[in-house]
Every structure is written in structure tokens, then in C-alpha cells.
CSV table of C-alpha atoms in Angstrom, one decimal:
chain,number,residue,atom,x,y,z
A,235,LEU,CA,121.4,113.5,89.1
A,236,VAL,CA,118.9,110.6,87.8
A,237,GLY,CA,119.1,109.9,84.8
A,238,ARG,CA,116.8,108.7,82.4
A,239,GLU,CA,116.2,104.8,83.8
A,240,HIS,CA,114.3,106.1,86.9
A,241,MET,CA,111.4,105.7,88.4
A,242,ASP,CA,111.1,110.2,88.9
A,243,PHE,CA,112.3,110.9,85.6
A,244,ALA,CA,109.0,108.8,84.2
A,245,GLY,CA,106.9,111.4,87.1
A,246,THR,CA,108.7,114.0,85.6
A,247,LEU,CA,107.7,112.9,82.3
A,248,SER,CA,103.5,112.7,82.8
A,249,ASN,CA,104.0,115.8,84.5
A,250,ILE,CA,105.2,117.3,81.2
A,251,GLY,CA,102.7,115.2,79.7
A,252,LYS,CA,100.0,116.2,82.3
A,253,VAL,CA,100.8,120.8,81.8
A,254,LEU,CA,100.9,119.7,77.6
A,255,CYS,CA,97.2,118.2,78.0
A,256,GLU,CA,96.2,121.4,80.4
A,257,GLN,CA,97.2,123.6,77.0
A,258,GLY,CA,95.6,121.8,74.6
A,259,LYS,CA,98.0,119.7,73.2
A,260,TYR,CA,97.3,116.4,73.4
A,261,SER,CA,99.7,114.9,70.7
A,262,GLU,CA,102.4,116.8,73.0
A,263,GLY,CA,101.4,115.4,76.3
A,264,LEU,CA,100.3,111.6,74.5
A,265,ALA,CA,103.9,111.6,73.6
A,266,LYS,CA,105.5,112.2,77.2
A,267,TYR,CA,103.3,110.1,78.6
A,268,GLU,CA,104.0,107.3,76.5
A,269,GLU,CA,107.3,108.0,77.7
A,270,SER,CA,107.3,107.9,80.7
A,271,LEU,CA,105.4,104.7,80.4
A,272,ALA,CA,107.8,102.9,78.6
A,273,ILE,CA,110.4,103.7,81.6
A,274,GLN,CA,108.3,102.7,84.2
A,275,GLU,CA,107.5,98.8,82.6
A,276,ARG,CA,111.3,98.9,82.1
A,277,LEU,CA,112.2,99.4,85.4
A,278,VAL,CA,108.8,98.2,87.6
A,279,GLY,CA,107.3,96.2,84.9
A,280,GLN,CA,103.3,96.1,84.3
A,281,GLU,CA,102.7,95.3,87.6
A,282,HIS,CA,102.7,98.2,89.3
A,283,MET,CA,100.1,101.7,90.5
A,284,ASP,CA,102.4,104.0,88.5
A,285,VAL,CA,102.1,102.4,85.5
A,286,ALA,CA,98.3,101.4,86.6
A,287,GLY,CA,98.6,105.3,86.4
A,288,THR,CA,100.1,106.9,83.7
A,289,LEU,CA,97.9,104.3,81.8
A,290,SER,CA,94.4,105.9,83.1
A,291,ASP,CA,96.5,109.6,82.2
A,292,ILE,CA,96.6,107.9,78.6
A,293,GLY,CA,93.0,107.4,78.4
A,294,PHE,CA,92.5,110.6,79.3
A,295,VAL,CA,94.3,111.8,76.4
A,296,LEU,CA,92.8,109.2,73.9
A,297,ARG,CA,89.5,110.5,75.4
A,298,GLU,CA,90.1,114.3,75.6
A,299,GLN,CA,91.2,112.9,71.4
A,300,GLY,CA,88.1,111.8,70.5
A,301,LYS,CA,90.0,108.1,70.5
A,302,TYR,CA,87.5,106.4,72.4
A,303,SER,CA,87.8,102.3,71.9
A,304,GLU,CA,92.3,103.6,72.3
A,305,ALA,CA,91.3,104.5,75.3
A,306,LEU,CA,88.8,102.0,76.4
A,307,ALA,CA,91.2,99.9,76.3
A,308,LYS,CA,93.6,102.1,78.4
A,309,TYR,CA,92.0,102.2,81.0
A,310,GLU,CA,90.4,98.6,81.1
A,311,GLU,CA,94.1,97.5,81.4
A,312,SER,CA,94.3,100.2,83.8
A,313,LEU,CA,91.7,98.6,85.5
A,314,ALA,CA,92.6,95.4,85.8
A,315,ILE,CA,96.9,95.6,87.2
A,316,GLU,CA,94.4,98.2,89.7
A,317,GLU,CA,92.3,95.2,90.6
A,318,ARG,CA,95.6,92.8,90.8
A,319,LEU,CA,97.6,94.9,93.2
A,320,VAL,CA,95.3,96.2,95.8
A,321,GLY,CA,92.0,94.4,95.2
A,322,ARG,CA,88.0,95.5,93.6
A,323,GLU,CA,87.8,97.5,96.5
A,324,HIS,CA,90.1,100.5,96.4
A,325,MET,CA,89.4,104.2,95.0
A,326,HIS,CA,91.8,103.6,92.8
A,327,VAL,CA,89.3,100.4,90.7
A,328,ALA,CA,86.1,103.1,92.0
A,329,GLU,CA,87.9,106.3,89.8
A,330,SER,CA,88.7,104.1,86.6
A,331,LEU,CA,85.4,102.7,86.6
A,332,SER,CA,83.9,105.7,86.2
A,333,SER,CA,86.6,106.9,83.6
A,334,ILE,CA,85.3,104.1,81.8
A,335,GLY,CA,81.8,104.6,83.1
A,336,THR,CA,82.3,108.2,81.1
A,337,VAL,CA,83.9,107.1,78.0
A,338,LEU,CA,80.8,104.4,77.0
A,339,ARG,CA,78.4,108.1,78.3
A,340,GLU,CA,80.4,109.9,75.5
A,341,GLN,CA,80.5,106.8,72.8
A,342,GLY,CA,76.7,107.1,73.5
A,343,LYS,CA,76.0,103.4,75.3
A,344,TYR,CA,74.2,104.7,78.5
A,345,SER,CA,73.1,101.9,79.5
A,346,GLU,CA,76.4,100.3,80.2
A,347,ALA,CA,78.4,103.7,81.1
A,348,LEU,CA,75.5,103.5,84.3
A,349,ALA,CA,76.5,99.6,85.1
A,350,LYS,CA,80.3,101.1,85.4
A,351,TYR,CA,79.2,104.2,87.0
A,352,GLU,CA,76.8,102.3,89.2
A,353,GLU,CA,79.8,100.0,90.2
A,354,SER,CA,82.2,102.7,91.2
A,355,LEU,CA,79.8,104.0,93.8
A,356,ALA,CA,79.1,100.7,95.2
A,357,ILE,CA,82.8,100.6,95.7
């Protein structure tokens, strides 16, 4: 048994969050993602790809809830971590840029969205 303060436990919380979100239970799913994030940050700090991934997951849930400003902040935080850890020319960075573009598009900020999509494609 790994206990609650373990990356595997945090990963399982994220998996539960994903299932809850797939069922449309966004608030419950978000709570699981946030719990997972807190454990990850305690164990590995903020500069870790798992942390970046969970921030992106939280951004997705917030976007689905129509909380665009909060979603954008989470996606941008994820992107910043990814760029520091793996550099600009990485698939995860491209995915984050595309996610940011989607939030901007849903906010009606089409020129900004287009720019992010183009940045993503350039990678």
C-alpha cells in the first residue's frame, strides 16, 4: 500500500476526476484534480510534468464550466512549467498552446486564438 502521500495515489485521484468529468460531474471532478495537484506539489514541487498535466486537466474542467479566465490561467501555468522543463519545441507545449487557443476562441477572441493555434502548429 502506498498511502495518501504518494504519486500513485495522486494519479488515481486524477483518474477519478477524469471519470467524474466524463459523467458531467465537473465540480466533483475538479475537487479530485485539485486534491491530486496538492499532493503532487507537496511531493515533487511545482516544476514537474505531472503537475503541469494536472493543471491542464483543471483548465479543461474550468473551461467546460464556462470559467474561461480561470481556465486560461491554469493552461498558462501549465504551459510555463512545460516550457521550462522540456523547452518550446515539444508536443506538450503544442497541446497547451492549442488549449489556450480554444479558451480564447470560446471567449470570442478570435485573432488571439488564431495566433495560439498557429504557434501550436509551428511546433
